[in-house]
Tab-separated table of C-alpha atoms in Angstrom:
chain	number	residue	atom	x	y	z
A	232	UNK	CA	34.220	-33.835	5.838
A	233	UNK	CA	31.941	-32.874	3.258
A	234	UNK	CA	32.598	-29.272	1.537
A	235	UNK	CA	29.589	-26.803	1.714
A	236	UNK	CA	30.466	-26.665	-2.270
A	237	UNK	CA	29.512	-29.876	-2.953
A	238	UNK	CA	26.711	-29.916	-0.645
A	239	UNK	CA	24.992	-26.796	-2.739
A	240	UNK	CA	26.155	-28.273	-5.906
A	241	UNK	CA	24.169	-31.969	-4.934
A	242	UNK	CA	21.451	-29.813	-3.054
A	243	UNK	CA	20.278	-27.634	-6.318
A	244	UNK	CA	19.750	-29.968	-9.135
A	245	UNK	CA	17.639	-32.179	-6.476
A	246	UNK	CA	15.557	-29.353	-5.337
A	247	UNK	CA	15.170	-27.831	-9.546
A	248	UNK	CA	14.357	-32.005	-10.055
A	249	UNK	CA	11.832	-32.159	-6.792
A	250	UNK	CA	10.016	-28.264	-8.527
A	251	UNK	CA	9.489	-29.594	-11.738
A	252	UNK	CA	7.900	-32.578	-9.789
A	253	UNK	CA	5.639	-31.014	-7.598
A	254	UNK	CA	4.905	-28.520	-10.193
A	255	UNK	CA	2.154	-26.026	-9.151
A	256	UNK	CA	0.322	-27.708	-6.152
A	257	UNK	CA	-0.435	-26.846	-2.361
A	258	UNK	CA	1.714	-26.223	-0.621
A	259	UNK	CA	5.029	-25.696	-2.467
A	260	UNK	CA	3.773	-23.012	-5.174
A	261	UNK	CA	0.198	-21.908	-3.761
A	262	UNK	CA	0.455	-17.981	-4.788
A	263	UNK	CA	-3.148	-17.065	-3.403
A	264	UNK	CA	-2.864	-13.454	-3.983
A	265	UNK	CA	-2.000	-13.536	-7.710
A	266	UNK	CA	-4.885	-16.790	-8.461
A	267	UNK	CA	-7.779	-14.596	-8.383
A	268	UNK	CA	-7.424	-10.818	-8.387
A	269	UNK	CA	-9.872	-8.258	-7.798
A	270	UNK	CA	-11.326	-6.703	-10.658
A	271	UNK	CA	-10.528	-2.964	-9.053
A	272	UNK	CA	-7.212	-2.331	-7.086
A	273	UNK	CA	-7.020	0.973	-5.687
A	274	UNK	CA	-3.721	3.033	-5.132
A	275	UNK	CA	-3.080	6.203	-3.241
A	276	UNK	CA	-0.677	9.284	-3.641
A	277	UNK	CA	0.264	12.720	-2.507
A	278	UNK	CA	0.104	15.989	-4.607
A	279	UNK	CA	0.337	19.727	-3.403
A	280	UNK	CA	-2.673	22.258	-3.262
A	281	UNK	CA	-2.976	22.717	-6.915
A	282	UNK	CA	-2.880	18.865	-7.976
A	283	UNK	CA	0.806	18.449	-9.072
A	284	UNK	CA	2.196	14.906	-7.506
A	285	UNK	CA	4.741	15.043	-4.775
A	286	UNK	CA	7.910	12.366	-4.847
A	287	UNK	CA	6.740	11.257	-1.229
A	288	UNK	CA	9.754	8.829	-1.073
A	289	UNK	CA	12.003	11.759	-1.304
A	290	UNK	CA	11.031	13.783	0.682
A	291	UNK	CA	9.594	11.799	3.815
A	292	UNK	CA	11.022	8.357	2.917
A	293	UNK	CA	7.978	6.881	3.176
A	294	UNK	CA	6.565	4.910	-0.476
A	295	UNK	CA	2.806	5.249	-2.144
A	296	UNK	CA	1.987	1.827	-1.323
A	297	UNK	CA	3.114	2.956	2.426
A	298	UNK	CA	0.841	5.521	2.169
A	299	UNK	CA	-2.447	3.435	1.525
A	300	UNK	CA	-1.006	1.115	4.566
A	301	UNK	CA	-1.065	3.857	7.121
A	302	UNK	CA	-4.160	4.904	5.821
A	303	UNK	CA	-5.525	1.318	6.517
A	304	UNK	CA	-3.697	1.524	9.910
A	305	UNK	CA	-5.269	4.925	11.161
A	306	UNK	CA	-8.386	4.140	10.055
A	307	UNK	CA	-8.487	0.916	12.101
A	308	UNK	CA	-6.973	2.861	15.246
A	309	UNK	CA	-10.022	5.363	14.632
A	310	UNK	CA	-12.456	2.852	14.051
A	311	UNK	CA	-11.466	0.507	17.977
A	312	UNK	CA	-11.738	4.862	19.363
A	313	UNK	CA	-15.381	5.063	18.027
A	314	UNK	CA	-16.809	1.716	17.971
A	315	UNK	CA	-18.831	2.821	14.930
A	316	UNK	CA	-22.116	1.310	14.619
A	317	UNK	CA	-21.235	0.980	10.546
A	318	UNK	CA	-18.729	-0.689	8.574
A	319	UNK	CA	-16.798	2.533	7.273
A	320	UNK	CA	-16.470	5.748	8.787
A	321	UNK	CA	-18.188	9.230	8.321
A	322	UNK	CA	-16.114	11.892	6.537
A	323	UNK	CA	-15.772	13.772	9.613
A	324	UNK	CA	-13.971	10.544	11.100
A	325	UNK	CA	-12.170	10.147	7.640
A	326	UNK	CA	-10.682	13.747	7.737
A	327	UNK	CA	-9.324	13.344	10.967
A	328	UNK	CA	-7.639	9.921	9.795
A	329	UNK	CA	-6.717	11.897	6.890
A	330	UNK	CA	-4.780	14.849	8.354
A	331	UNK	CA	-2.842	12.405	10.847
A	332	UNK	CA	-1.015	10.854	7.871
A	333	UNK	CA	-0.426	14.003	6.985
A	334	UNK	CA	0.886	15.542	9.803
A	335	UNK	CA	3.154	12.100	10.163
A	336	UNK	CA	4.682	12.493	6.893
A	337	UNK	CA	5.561	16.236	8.009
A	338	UNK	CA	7.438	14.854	10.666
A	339	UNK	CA	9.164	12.449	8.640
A	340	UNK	CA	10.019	14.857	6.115
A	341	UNK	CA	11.570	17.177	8.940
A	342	UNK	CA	13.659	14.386	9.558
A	343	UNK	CA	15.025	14.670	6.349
A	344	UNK	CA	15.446	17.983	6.552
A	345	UNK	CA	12.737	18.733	3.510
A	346	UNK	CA	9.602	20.317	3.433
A	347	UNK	CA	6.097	19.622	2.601
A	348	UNK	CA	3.664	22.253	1.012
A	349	UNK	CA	1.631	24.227	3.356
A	350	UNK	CA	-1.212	22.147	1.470
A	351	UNK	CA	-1.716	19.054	0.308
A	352	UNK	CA	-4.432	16.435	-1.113
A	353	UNK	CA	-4.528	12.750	-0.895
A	354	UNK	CA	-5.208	11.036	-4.020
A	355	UNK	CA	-7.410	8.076	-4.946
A	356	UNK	CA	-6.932	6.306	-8.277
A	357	UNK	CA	-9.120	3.346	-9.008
A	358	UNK	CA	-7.719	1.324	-11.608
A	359	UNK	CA	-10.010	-1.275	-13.436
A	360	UNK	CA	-10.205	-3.357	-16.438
A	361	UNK	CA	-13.034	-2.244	-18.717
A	362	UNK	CA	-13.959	-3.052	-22.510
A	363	UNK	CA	-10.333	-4.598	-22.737
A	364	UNK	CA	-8.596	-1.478	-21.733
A	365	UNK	CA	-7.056	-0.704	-18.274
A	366	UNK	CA	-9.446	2.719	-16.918
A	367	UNK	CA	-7.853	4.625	-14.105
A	368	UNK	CA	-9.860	6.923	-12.640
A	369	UNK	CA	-8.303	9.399	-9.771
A	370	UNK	CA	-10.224	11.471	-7.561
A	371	UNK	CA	-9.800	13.673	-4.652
A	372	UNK	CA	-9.351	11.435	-1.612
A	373	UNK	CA	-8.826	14.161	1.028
A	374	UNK	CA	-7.553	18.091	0.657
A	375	UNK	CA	-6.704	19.986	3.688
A	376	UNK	CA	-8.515	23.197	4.184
């Protein structure tokens, strides 16, 4: 019987000899995502009423990149509700989107037994590369009233 030892110690230099083979072609190393970027990513995050970030990890659990997901998520659930007649929804549609993220991330922070302010905003950073310098520029996504 042949020990799982060997079998790893056969198995790797074949499969480092087959990769430097193959090299960077379909479909062994095809990395779509990373082959042509967008020239402007955009990135969301949390911050109480008067503009100071929140650690949203800490205190719900929940990540920044998480954050833009559910965003993406709600707005989609919003968007089969209405059946807009347009690509992207009004504000009005937007705010509600807005505030159930918010109200979610209560809850989870409840879980944790922490607290979120009383208010909060939702901020949008665009980050692009411009006259070879990396420009980010945040705005104010969403504020509850």
């Amino acid at each position: 019987m042949v020990s799982h030892k060997i079998i790893i110690l056969v198995a790797l230099p074949v499969f480092c000899a087959l990769s430097l083979q193959l090299k960077e072609n379909y479909p062994f190393s095809h990395f779509p995502m990373y082959g042509n970027p967008t020239p402007v990513s955009q990135y969301y995050h949390l911050t109480d009423g008067e503009g100071k970030p929140l650690p949203i990890a800490t205190l719900t659990g929940k990540t920044a990149p998480k954050l833009g997901k559910m965003l993406r998520s709600y707005r989609d659930e919003r968007m089969k509700e209405i059946k807009p007649k347009v690509k992207d929804l009004s504000k009005e549609d937007w705010a509600l989107v807005c505030q159930k993220v918010l109200d979610y991330l209560r809850q989870q922070a409840a879980v944790k037994h922490m607290q979120l302010p009383a208010k909060m905003k939702i901020m949008s950073t665009e980050i692009r590369y411009a006259d070879g310098k990396v420009v980010e520029t945040p705005e104010v996504f969403f504020a509850e009233p």
